[in-house]
Coordinates of N, CA, C and O and ligand atoms in Angstrom, one line a residue:
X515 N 134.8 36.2 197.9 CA 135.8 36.9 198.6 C 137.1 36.0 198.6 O 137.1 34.9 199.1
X516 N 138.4 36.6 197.9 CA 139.5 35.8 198.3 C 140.3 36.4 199.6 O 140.4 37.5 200.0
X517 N 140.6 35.4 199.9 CA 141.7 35.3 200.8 C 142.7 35.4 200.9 O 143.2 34.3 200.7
X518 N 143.8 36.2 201.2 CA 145.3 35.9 201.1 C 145.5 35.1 202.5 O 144.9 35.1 203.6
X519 N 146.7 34.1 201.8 CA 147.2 33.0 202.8 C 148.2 34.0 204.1 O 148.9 35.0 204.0
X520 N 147.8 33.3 205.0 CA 148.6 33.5 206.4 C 149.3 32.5 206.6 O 148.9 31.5 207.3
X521 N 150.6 32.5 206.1 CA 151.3 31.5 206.4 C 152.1 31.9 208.3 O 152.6 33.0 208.4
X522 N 152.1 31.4 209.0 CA 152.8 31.1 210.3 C 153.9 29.6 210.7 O 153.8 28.5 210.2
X523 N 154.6 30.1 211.4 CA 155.1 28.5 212.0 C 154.8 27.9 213.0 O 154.8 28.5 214.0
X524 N 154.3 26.5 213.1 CA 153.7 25.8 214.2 C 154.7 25.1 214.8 O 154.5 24.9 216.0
X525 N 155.6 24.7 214.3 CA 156.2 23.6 214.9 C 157.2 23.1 214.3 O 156.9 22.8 213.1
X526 N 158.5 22.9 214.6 CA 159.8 22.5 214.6 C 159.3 20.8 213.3 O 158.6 19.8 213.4
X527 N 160.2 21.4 212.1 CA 160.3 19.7 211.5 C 160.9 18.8 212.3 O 160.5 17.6 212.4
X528 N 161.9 19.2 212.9 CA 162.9 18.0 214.1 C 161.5 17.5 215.3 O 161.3 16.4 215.8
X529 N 161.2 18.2 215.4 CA 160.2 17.7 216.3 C 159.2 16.6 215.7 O 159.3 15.5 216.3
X530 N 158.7 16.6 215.0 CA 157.7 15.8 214.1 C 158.0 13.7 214.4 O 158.8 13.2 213.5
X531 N 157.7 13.1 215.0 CA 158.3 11.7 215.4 C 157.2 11.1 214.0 O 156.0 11.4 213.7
X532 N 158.1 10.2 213.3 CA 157.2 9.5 212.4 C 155.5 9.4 213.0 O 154.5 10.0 212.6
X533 N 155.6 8.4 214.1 CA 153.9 8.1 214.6 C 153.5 9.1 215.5 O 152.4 8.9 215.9
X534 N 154.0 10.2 216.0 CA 153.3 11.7 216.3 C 152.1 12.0 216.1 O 151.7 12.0 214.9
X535 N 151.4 12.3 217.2 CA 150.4 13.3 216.8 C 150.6 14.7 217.7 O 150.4 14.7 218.9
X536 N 151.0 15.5 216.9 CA 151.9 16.8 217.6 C 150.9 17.5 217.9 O 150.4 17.8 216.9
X537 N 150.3 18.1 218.9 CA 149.5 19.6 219.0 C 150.6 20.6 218.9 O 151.8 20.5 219.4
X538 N 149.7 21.9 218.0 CA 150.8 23.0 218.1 C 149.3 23.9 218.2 O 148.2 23.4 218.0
X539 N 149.5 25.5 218.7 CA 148.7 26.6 218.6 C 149.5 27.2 217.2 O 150.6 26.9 216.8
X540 N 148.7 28.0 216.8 CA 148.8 29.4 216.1 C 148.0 30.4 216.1 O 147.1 30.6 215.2
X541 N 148.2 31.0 216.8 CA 147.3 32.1 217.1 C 146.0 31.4 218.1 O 146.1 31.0 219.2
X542 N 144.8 31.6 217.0 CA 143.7 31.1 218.3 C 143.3 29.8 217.3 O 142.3 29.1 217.2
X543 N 144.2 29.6 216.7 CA 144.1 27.8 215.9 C 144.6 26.9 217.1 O 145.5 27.2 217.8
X544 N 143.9 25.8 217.1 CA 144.4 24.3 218.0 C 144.4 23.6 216.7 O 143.4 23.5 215.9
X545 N 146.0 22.8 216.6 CA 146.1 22.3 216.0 C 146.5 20.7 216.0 O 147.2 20.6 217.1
X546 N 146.5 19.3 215.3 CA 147.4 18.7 215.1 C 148.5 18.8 213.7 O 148.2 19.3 212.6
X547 N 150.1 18.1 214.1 CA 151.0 18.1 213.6 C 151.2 16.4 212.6 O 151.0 15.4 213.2
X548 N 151.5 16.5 211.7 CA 152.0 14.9 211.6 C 152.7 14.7 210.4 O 152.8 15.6 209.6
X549 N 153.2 13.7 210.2 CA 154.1 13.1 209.4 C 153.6 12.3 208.6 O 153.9 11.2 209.0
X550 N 152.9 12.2 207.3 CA 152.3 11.2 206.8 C 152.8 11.5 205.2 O 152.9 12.6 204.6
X551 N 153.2 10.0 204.8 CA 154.0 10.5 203.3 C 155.0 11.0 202.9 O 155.2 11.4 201.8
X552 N 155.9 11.1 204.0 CA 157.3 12.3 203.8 C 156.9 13.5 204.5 O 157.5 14.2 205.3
X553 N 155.2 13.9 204.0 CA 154.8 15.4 204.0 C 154.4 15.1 205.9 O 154.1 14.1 206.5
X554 N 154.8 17.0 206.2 CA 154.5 17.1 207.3 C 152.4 17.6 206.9 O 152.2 18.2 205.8
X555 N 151.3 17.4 207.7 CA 150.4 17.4 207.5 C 149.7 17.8 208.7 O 149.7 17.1 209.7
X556 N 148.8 19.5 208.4 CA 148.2 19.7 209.9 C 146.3 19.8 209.7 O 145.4 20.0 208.8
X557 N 146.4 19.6 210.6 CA 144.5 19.4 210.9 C 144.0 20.5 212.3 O 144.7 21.0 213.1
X558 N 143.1 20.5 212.1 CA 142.5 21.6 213.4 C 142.0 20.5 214.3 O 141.5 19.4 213.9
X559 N 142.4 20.9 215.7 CA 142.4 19.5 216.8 C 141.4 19.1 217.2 O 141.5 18.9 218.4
X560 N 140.1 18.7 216.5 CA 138.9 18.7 216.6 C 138.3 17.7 215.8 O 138.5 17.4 214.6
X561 N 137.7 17.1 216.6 CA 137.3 15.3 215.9 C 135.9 16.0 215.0 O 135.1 16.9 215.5
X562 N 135.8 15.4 213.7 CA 134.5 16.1 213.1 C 133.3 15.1 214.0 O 132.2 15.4 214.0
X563 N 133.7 13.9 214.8 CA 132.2 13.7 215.3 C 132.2 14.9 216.5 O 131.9 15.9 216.0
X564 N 132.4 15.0 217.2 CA 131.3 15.3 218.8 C 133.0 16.1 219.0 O 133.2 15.9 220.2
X565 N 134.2 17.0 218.3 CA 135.1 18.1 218.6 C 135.5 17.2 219.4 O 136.4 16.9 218.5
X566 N 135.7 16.5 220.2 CA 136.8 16.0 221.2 C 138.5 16.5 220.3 O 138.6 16.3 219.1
X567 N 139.4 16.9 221.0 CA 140.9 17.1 220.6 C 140.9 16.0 220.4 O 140.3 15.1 221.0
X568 N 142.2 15.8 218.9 CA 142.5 14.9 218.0 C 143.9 14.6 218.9 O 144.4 13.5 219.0
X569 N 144.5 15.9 219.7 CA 145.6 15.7 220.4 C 145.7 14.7 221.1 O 146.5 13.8 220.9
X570 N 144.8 14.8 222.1 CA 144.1 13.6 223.2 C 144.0 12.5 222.9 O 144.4 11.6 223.7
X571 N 143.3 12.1 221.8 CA 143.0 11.4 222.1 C 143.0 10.3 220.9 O 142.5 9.2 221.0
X572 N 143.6 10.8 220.0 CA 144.1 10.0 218.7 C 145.1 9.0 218.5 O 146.2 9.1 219.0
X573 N 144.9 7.8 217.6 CA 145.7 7.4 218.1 C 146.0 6.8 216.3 O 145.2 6.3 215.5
X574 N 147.6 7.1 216.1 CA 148.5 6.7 214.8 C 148.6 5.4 214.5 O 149.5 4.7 215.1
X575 N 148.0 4.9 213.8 CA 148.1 3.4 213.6 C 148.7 3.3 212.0 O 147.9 3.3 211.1
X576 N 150.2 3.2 211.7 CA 150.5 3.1 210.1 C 149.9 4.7 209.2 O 150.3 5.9 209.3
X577 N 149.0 4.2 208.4 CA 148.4 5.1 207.8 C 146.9 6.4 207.7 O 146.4 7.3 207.2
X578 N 146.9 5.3 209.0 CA 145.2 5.8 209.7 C 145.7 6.3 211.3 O 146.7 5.9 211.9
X579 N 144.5 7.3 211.5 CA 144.4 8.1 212.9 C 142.9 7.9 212.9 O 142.0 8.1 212.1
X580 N 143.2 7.0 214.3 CA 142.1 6.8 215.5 C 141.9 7.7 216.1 O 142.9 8.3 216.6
X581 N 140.0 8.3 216.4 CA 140.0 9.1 217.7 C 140.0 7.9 218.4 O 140.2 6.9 217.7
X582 N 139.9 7.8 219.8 CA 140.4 6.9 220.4 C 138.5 6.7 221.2 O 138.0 5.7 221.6
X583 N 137.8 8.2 221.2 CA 136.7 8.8 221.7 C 135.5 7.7 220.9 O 134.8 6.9 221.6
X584 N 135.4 7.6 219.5 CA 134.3 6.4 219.5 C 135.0 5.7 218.1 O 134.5 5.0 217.2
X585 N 136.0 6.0 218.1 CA 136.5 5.0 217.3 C 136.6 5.4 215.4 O 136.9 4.4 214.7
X586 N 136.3 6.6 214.9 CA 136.1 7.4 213.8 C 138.0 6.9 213.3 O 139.0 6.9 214.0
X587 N 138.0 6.7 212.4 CA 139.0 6.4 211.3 C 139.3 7.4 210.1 O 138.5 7.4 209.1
X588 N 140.5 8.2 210.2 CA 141.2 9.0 209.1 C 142.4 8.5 208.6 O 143.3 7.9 209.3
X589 N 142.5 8.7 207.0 CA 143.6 8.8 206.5 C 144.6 9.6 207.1 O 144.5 10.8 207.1
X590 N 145.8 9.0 207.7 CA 146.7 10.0 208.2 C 147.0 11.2 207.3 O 147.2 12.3 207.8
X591 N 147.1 10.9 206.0 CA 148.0 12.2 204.5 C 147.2 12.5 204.0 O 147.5 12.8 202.8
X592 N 145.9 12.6 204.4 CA 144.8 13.4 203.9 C 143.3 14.0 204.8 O 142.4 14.6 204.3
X593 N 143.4 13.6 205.9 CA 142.5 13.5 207.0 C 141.0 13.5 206.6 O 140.1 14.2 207.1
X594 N 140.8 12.5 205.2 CA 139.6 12.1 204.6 C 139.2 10.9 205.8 O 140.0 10.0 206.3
X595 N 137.8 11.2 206.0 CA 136.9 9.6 206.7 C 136.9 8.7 205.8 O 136.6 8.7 204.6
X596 N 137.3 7.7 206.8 CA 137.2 6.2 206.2 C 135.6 5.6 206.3 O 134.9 5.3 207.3
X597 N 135.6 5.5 205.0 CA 134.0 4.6 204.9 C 133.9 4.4 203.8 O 134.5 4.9 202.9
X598 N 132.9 3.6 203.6 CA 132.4 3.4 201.9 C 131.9 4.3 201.0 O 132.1 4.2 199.8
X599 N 131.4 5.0 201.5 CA 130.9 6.3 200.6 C 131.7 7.9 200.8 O 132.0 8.1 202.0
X600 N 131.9 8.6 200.2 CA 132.6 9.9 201.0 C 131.5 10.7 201.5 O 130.5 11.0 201.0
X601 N 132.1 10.9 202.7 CA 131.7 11.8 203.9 C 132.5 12.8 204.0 O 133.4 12.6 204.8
X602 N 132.6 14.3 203.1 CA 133.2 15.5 203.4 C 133.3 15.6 204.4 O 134.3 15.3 205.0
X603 N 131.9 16.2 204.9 CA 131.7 16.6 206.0 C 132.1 15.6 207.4 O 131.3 15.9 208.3
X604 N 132.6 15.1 207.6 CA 133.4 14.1 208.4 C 134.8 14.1 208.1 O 135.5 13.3 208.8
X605 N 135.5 15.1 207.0 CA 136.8 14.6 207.0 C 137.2 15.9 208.2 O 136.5 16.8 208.7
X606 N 138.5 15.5 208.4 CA 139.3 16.1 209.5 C 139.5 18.0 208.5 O 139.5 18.2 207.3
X607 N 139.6 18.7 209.4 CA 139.3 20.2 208.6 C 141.3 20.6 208.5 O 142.1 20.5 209.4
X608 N 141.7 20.8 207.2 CA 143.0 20.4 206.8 C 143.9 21.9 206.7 O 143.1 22.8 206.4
X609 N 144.7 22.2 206.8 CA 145.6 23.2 206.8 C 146.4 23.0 205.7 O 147.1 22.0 205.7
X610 N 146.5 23.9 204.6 CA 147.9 23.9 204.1 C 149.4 24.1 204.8 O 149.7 25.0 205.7
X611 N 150.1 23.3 204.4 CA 151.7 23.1 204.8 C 152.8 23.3 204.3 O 153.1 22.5 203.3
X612 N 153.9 24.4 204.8 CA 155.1 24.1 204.0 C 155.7 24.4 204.9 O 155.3 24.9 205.9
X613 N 157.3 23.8 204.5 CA 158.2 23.6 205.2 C 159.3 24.2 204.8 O 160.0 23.7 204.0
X614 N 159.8 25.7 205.4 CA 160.7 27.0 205.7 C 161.4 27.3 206.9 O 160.9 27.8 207.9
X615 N 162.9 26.9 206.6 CA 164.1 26.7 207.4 C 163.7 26.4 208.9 O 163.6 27.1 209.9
X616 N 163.6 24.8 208.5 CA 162.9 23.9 209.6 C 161.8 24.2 210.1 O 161.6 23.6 211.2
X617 N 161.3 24.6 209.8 CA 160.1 24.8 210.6 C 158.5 24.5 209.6 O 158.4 25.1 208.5
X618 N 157.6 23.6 210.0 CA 156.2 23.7 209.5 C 155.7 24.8 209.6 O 155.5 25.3 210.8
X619 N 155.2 25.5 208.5 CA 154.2 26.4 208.4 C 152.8 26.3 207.9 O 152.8 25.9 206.7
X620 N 151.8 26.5 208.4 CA 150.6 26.3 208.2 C 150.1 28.0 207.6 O 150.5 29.1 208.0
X621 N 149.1 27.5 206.6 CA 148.2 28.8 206.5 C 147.1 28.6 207.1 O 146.4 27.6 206.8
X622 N 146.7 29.5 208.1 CA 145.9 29.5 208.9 C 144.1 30.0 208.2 O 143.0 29.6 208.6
X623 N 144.5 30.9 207.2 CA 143.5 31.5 206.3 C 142.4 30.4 205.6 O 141.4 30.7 205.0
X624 N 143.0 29.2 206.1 CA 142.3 28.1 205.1 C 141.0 27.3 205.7 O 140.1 26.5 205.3
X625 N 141.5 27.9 207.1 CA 140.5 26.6 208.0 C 139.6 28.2 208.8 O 140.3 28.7 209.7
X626 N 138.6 28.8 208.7 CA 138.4 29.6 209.5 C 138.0 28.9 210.7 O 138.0 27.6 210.8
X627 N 137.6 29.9 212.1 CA 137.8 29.6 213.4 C 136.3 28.9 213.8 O 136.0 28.3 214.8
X628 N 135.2 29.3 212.5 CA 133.8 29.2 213.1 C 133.1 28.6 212.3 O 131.9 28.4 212.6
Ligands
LIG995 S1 134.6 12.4 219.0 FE1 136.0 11.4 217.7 S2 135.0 9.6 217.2 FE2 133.6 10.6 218.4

């Protein structure tokens, strides 16, 4: 089954602070917002260990986002887990992003809700 993309806007580029971790909604998406790379970069607000909000409780260190909850380590510009071996299933669940007259748009079509 394909999908067509739902692009929406979440959130103001002016808003975006380098070390940000922005929540935005869209629709019945909880999201984070961020800045990594130049690129604005969104994630669904949900730690892959144990769901705790990424909003809450995350924390921007340079290039990496700390949950703050047990200590799980993401690439900020890719929200792949940090470890020795790859762990998909551990990376942060990723949104496509573009950026249309200021504003971040996410396609929501990419990350379903369940
Ligand atoms: S809930 Fe994020 S590291 Fe455990």
């Amino acid at each position: 089954m394909s999908m067509s993309p739902e692009w929406h806007p979440a959130i103001a580029v002016s808003e975006l602070s380098p070390d940000g971790v922005h929540p935005a909604i869209v629709g019945q998406h909880k999201l984070i917002v961020l800045r990594a790379d130049g690129q604005a970069v969104a994630y669904r607000d949900a730690c892959p260990h144990e769901g705790f909000p990424m909003s809450k409780n995350a924390e921007r260190q340079d290039f990496v986002l700390v949950c703050n909850k047990h200590l799980w380590e993401f690439e900020a510009a890719t929200g792949e887990y940090i470890s020795r071996t790859p762990r998909p299933e551990c990376n942060l669940k990723r949104y496509p992003t573009r950026e249309v007259n200021g504003m971040v748009e996410v396609d929501i079509s990419a990350v379903p809700l369940t």
